[in-house]
Amino acid sequence: MRKWFTALLVFPLTLWSSDVAVETKLKKRQPHWLPNTLETYSNGVVKKIVFYDSDPDLHLDVPVKIVVYSPQGKMSYEGDLAFTKEQSQLHGASVWYGKRGKVIKLAFFSQGKIHGTVRTFYSNDQLKELLVYDMGIPHGRYAHYNEEGDLVAEGWYSHGKREGVFTTHFPDGTIASEIPYENGVPHGLARVRYPNGNEKWVKHFFRGVLHRDENLPAYTEFYPDYSYKKKEFFRFGRAHGAHESFHPNGQKKSLYTYVFGKLEGNQKVWNDAGDLIAQGVYRNGRPIGFHKQKYADGKTANIARYDKNGNLKEPIVEFDESGSKTAEYFLRNDKLHGTYREWFPNDQIKIDYTFVSGKQDGVQKEYNERGELILEFHMKNGKRHGLYQEKLANLNFDQGDYHGIQKRWYPNGQLQSEENYENGEKHGLCRAWYSNGNLAVEGHFVQGKEDGVHKLWGEEGTFIAESSYLNGEYHGRSSEWTDGSLKKKIHYQNGQIHGDEELFY
């Protein structure tokens, strides 16, 4: 009897692949190799086969090739194997095939690890991407091409990390971006350009974070005409100094000042006409005093008043462009806290919520433009809890899940549905009605699954069907009626048809 070595078979098929110096082509299948089917699809088609060859020194058959097929029987992968260190590993060429049989990926392995150049291809056989590996680790050139063969991006890896300048290119071949890397992180002057060649932004990195001398901005952004859009200063990754932005017409848009990552001093915002539309003072990153923002026409957009410690002294108030109040709320640690209200343009209350540390808690109310309450519900720690009432529904929740009787109505006042829930699942009698008041559906549930007889009626009250269930599956008789006459009868057992289907004429 021949021995097949399978105990230590290893197939890392999800790995990327590469060139190997030992073998650069797939082994040709030999007539004496023995195939062994490892997996099949549910339709009977073979999914995975391993071929074995006799090893005279070991006196057993060892795996030499693995082949994988699609559910349609087409080859999707082929990889060579080698027996080393008491186990069989991917070693040599590996090829992945697309739906039409074309090569979509080519790789090489050495003792189970990617080693060499991994290549992927478009459906037109054009090279898509390549990356060089050294024993499983990216080490060497990376390149990406479009379907026309034009270089889109390129760079280098060293021991698994990006090293040197990574560039991207526009379709005409000109450079779109240049990002320098050192030890895997951006380091140095990085540039991104517009198609016209002008710089879009320039960033200066130091070991992966924005940083530059205090007299020079670490981040600069430009409009296509090369006029300034933003200038921002950073020290070792933290905003430090002036952060300016500009309108397309050259007018200053905003000026924020930071000290080691925190806003400090007077912060200002202007419109494109040069009018001051917002300002406020910060100390150690917290707002203090009176803060105000305006619309372009000078009307107030919002106001806020803070004490010397940065706490709101009164609610923040927001206005629309006509001057009507639209919202009023408190913040604590930058989270909604306390009463939150919104108004319609006609000054009618729209929303009356309550928050605790950013989460809705307690009674929440909503109104229509006539001032009528249309929704009232309870929240607990950000989840629905308790009664949920709206004009067309009466719902109950427990910790965010439906619980108890849930009722909904049609706009004409007719009851639409009445369902029983327990811990978020239907449990008990559930019924639904048509808008004319006739019963549509009736049935019992047990922990979310149909149980017992379920019945269905037409809108005019005619009986249509009934089915028996057990634990969510058909079980027992299922019947259908047409114009009051029985037309079909089927018996089920545990979800499967049991017996003959009866038809009536």
JSON list of N, CA and C in Angstrom, two decimals, residues 3 12 29 51-52 82 94 152 207 215 220 244 282 320 355 361 388 394 432:
[
{"chain": "A", "resi": 3, "resn": "LYS", "atom": "N", "xyz": [1.87, 5.10, 0.78]},
{"chain": "A", "resi": 3, "resn": "LYS", "atom": "CA", "xyz": [1.58, 6.06, 1.84]},
{"chain": "A", "resi": 3, "resn": "LYS", "atom": "C", "xyz": [1.45, 7.46, 1.24]},
{"chain": "A", "resi": 12, "resn": "PRO", "atom": "N", "xyz": [-1.42, 28.09, 2.35]},
{"chain": "A", "resi": 12, "resn": "PRO", "atom": "CA", "xyz": [-1.78, 29.49, 2.62]},
{"chain": "A", "resi": 12, "resn": "PRO", "atom": "C", "xyz": [-2.25, 30.18, 1.35]},
{"chain": "A", "resi": 29, "resn": "ARG", "atom": "N", "xyz": [2.19, 18.78, -15.05]},
{"chain": "A", "resi": 29, "resn": "ARG", "atom": "CA", "xyz": [1.60, 17.60, -14.43]},
{"chain": "A", "resi": 29, "resn": "ARG", "atom": "C", "xyz": [2.06, 16.33, -15.14]},
{"chain": "A", "resi": 51, "resn": "PHE", "atom": "N", "xyz": [-2.24, 16.79, -6.00]},
{"chain": "A", "resi": 51, "resn": "PHE", "atom": "CA", "xyz": [-1.55, 15.73, -6.72]},
{"chain": "A", "resi": 51, "resn": "PHE", "atom": "C", "xyz": [-0.33, 15.28, -5.92]},
{"chain": "A", "resi": 52, "resn": "TYR", "atom": "N", "xyz": [-0.11, 13.96, -5.93]},
{"chain": "A", "resi": 52, "resn": "TYR", "atom": "CA", "xyz": [0.99, 13.38, -5.17]},
{"chain": "A", "resi": 52, "resn": "TYR", "atom": "C", "xyz": [1.98, 12.69, -6.11]},
{"chain": "A", "resi": 82, "resn": "ALA", "atom": "N", "xyz": [6.18, 21.75, -2.38]},
{"chain": "A", "resi": 82, "resn": "ALA", "atom": "CA", "xyz": [7.44, 21.05, -2.14]},
{"chain": "A", "resi": 82, "resn": "ALA", "atom": "C", "xyz": [7.44, 20.53, -0.71]},
{"chain": "A", "resi": 94, "resn": "SER", "atom": "N", "xyz": [2.69, 30.02, -8.43]},
{"chain": "A", "resi": 94, "resn": "SER", "atom": "CA", "xyz": [1.26, 29.97, -8.12]},
{"chain": "A", "resi": 94, "resn": "SER", "atom": "C", "xyz": [0.56, 30.90, -9.09]},
{"chain": "A", "resi": 152, "resn": "VAL", "atom": "N", "xyz": [0.57, 54.57, -12.85]},
{"chain": "A", "resi": 152, "resn": "VAL", "atom": "CA", "xyz": [-0.30, 55.37, -11.99]},
{"chain": "A", "resi": 152, "resn": "VAL", "atom": "C", "xyz": [0.39, 55.71, -10.68]},
{"chain": "A", "resi": 207, "resn": "ARG", "atom": "N", "xyz": [8.88, 62.32, 10.85]},
{"chain": "A", "resi": 207, "resn": "ARG", "atom": "CA", "xyz": [8.61, 61.00, 11.42]},
{"chain": "A", "resi": 207, "resn": "ARG", "atom": "C", "xyz": [7.11, 60.72, 11.56]},
{"chain": "A", "resi": 215, "resn": "ASN", "atom": "N", "xyz": [8.71, 79.43, 12.00]},
{"chain": "A", "resi": 215, "resn": "ASN", "atom": "CA", "xyz": [8.53, 80.53, 11.06]},
{"chain": "A", "resi": 215, "resn": "ASN", "atom": "C", "xyz": [7.95, 80.08, 9.71]},
{"chain": "A", "resi": 220, "resn": "THR", "atom": "N", "xyz": [0.27, 73.79, 3.79]},
{"chain": "A", "resi": 220, "resn": "THR", "atom": "CA", "xyz": [-0.16, 74.89, 2.93]},
{"chain": "A", "resi": 220, "resn": "THR", "atom": "C", "xyz": [-1.03, 74.32, 1.82]},
{"chain": "A", "resi": 244, "resn": "GLU", "atom": "N", "xyz": [-4.63, 79.91, 9.12]},
{"chain": "A", "resi": 244, "resn": "GLU", "atom": "CA", "xyz": [-5.37, 80.86, 8.30]},
{"chain": "A", "resi": 244, "resn": "GLU", "atom": "C", "xyz": [-6.01, 80.16, 7.11]},
{"chain": "A", "resi": 282, "resn": "TYR", "atom": "N", "xyz": [-10.70, 82.19, 23.29]},
{"chain": "A", "resi": 282, "resn": "TYR", "atom": "CA", "xyz": [-10.42, 80.89, 23.91]},
{"chain": "A", "resi": 282, "resn": "TYR", "atom": "C", "xyz": [-9.22, 81.03, 24.85]},
{"chain": "A", "resi": 320, "resn": "ASP", "atom": "N", "xyz": [-32.48, 81.57, 12.28]},
{"chain": "A", "resi": 320, "resn": "ASP", "atom": "CA", "xyz": [-32.44, 81.47, 10.82]},
{"chain": "A", "resi": 320, "resn": "ASP", "atom": "C", "xyz": [-32.17, 82.85, 10.24]},
{"chain": "A", "resi": 355, "resn": "PHE", "atom": "N", "xyz": [-31.23, 65.57, 27.13]},
{"chain": "A", "resi": 355, "resn": "PHE", "atom": "CA", "xyz": [-29.99, 64.81, 26.98]},
{"chain": "A", "resi": 355, "resn": "PHE", "atom": "C", "xyz": [-29.24, 64.75, 28.30]},
{"chain": "A", "resi": 361, "resn": "ASP", "atom": "N", "xyz": [-32.29, 61.05, 27.21]},
{"chain": "A", "resi": 361, "resn": "ASP", "atom": "CA", "xyz": [-32.69, 60.41, 28.46]},
{"chain": "A", "resi": 361, "resn": "ASP", "atom": "C", "xyz": [-33.95, 61.10, 28.98]},
{"chain": "A", "resi": 388, "resn": "TYR", "atom": "N", "xyz": [-44.02, 54.47, 23.85]},
{"chain": "A", "resi": 388, "resn": "TYR", "atom": "CA", "xyz": [-43.73, 55.22, 22.62]},
{"chain": "A", "resi": 388, "resn": "TYR", "atom": "C", "xyz": [-45.06, 55.52, 21.97]},
{"chain": "A", "resi": 394, "resn": "ASN", "atom": "N", "xyz": [-48.87, 53.41, 18.98]},
{"chain": "A", "resi": 394, "resn": "ASN", "atom": "CA", "xyz": [-48.69, 53.35, 20.43]},
{"chain": "A", "resi": 394, "resn": "ASN", "atom": "C", "xyz": [-47.79, 52.16, 20.69]},
{"chain": "A", "resi": 432, "resn": "ALA", "atom": "N", "xyz": [-53.61, 42.04, 12.06]},
{"chain": "A", "resi": 432, "resn": "ALA", "atom": "CA", "xyz": [-53.55, 43.24, 11.22]},
{"chain": "A", "resi": 432, "resn": "ALA", "atom": "C", "xyz": [-54.87, 43.38, 10.49]}
]
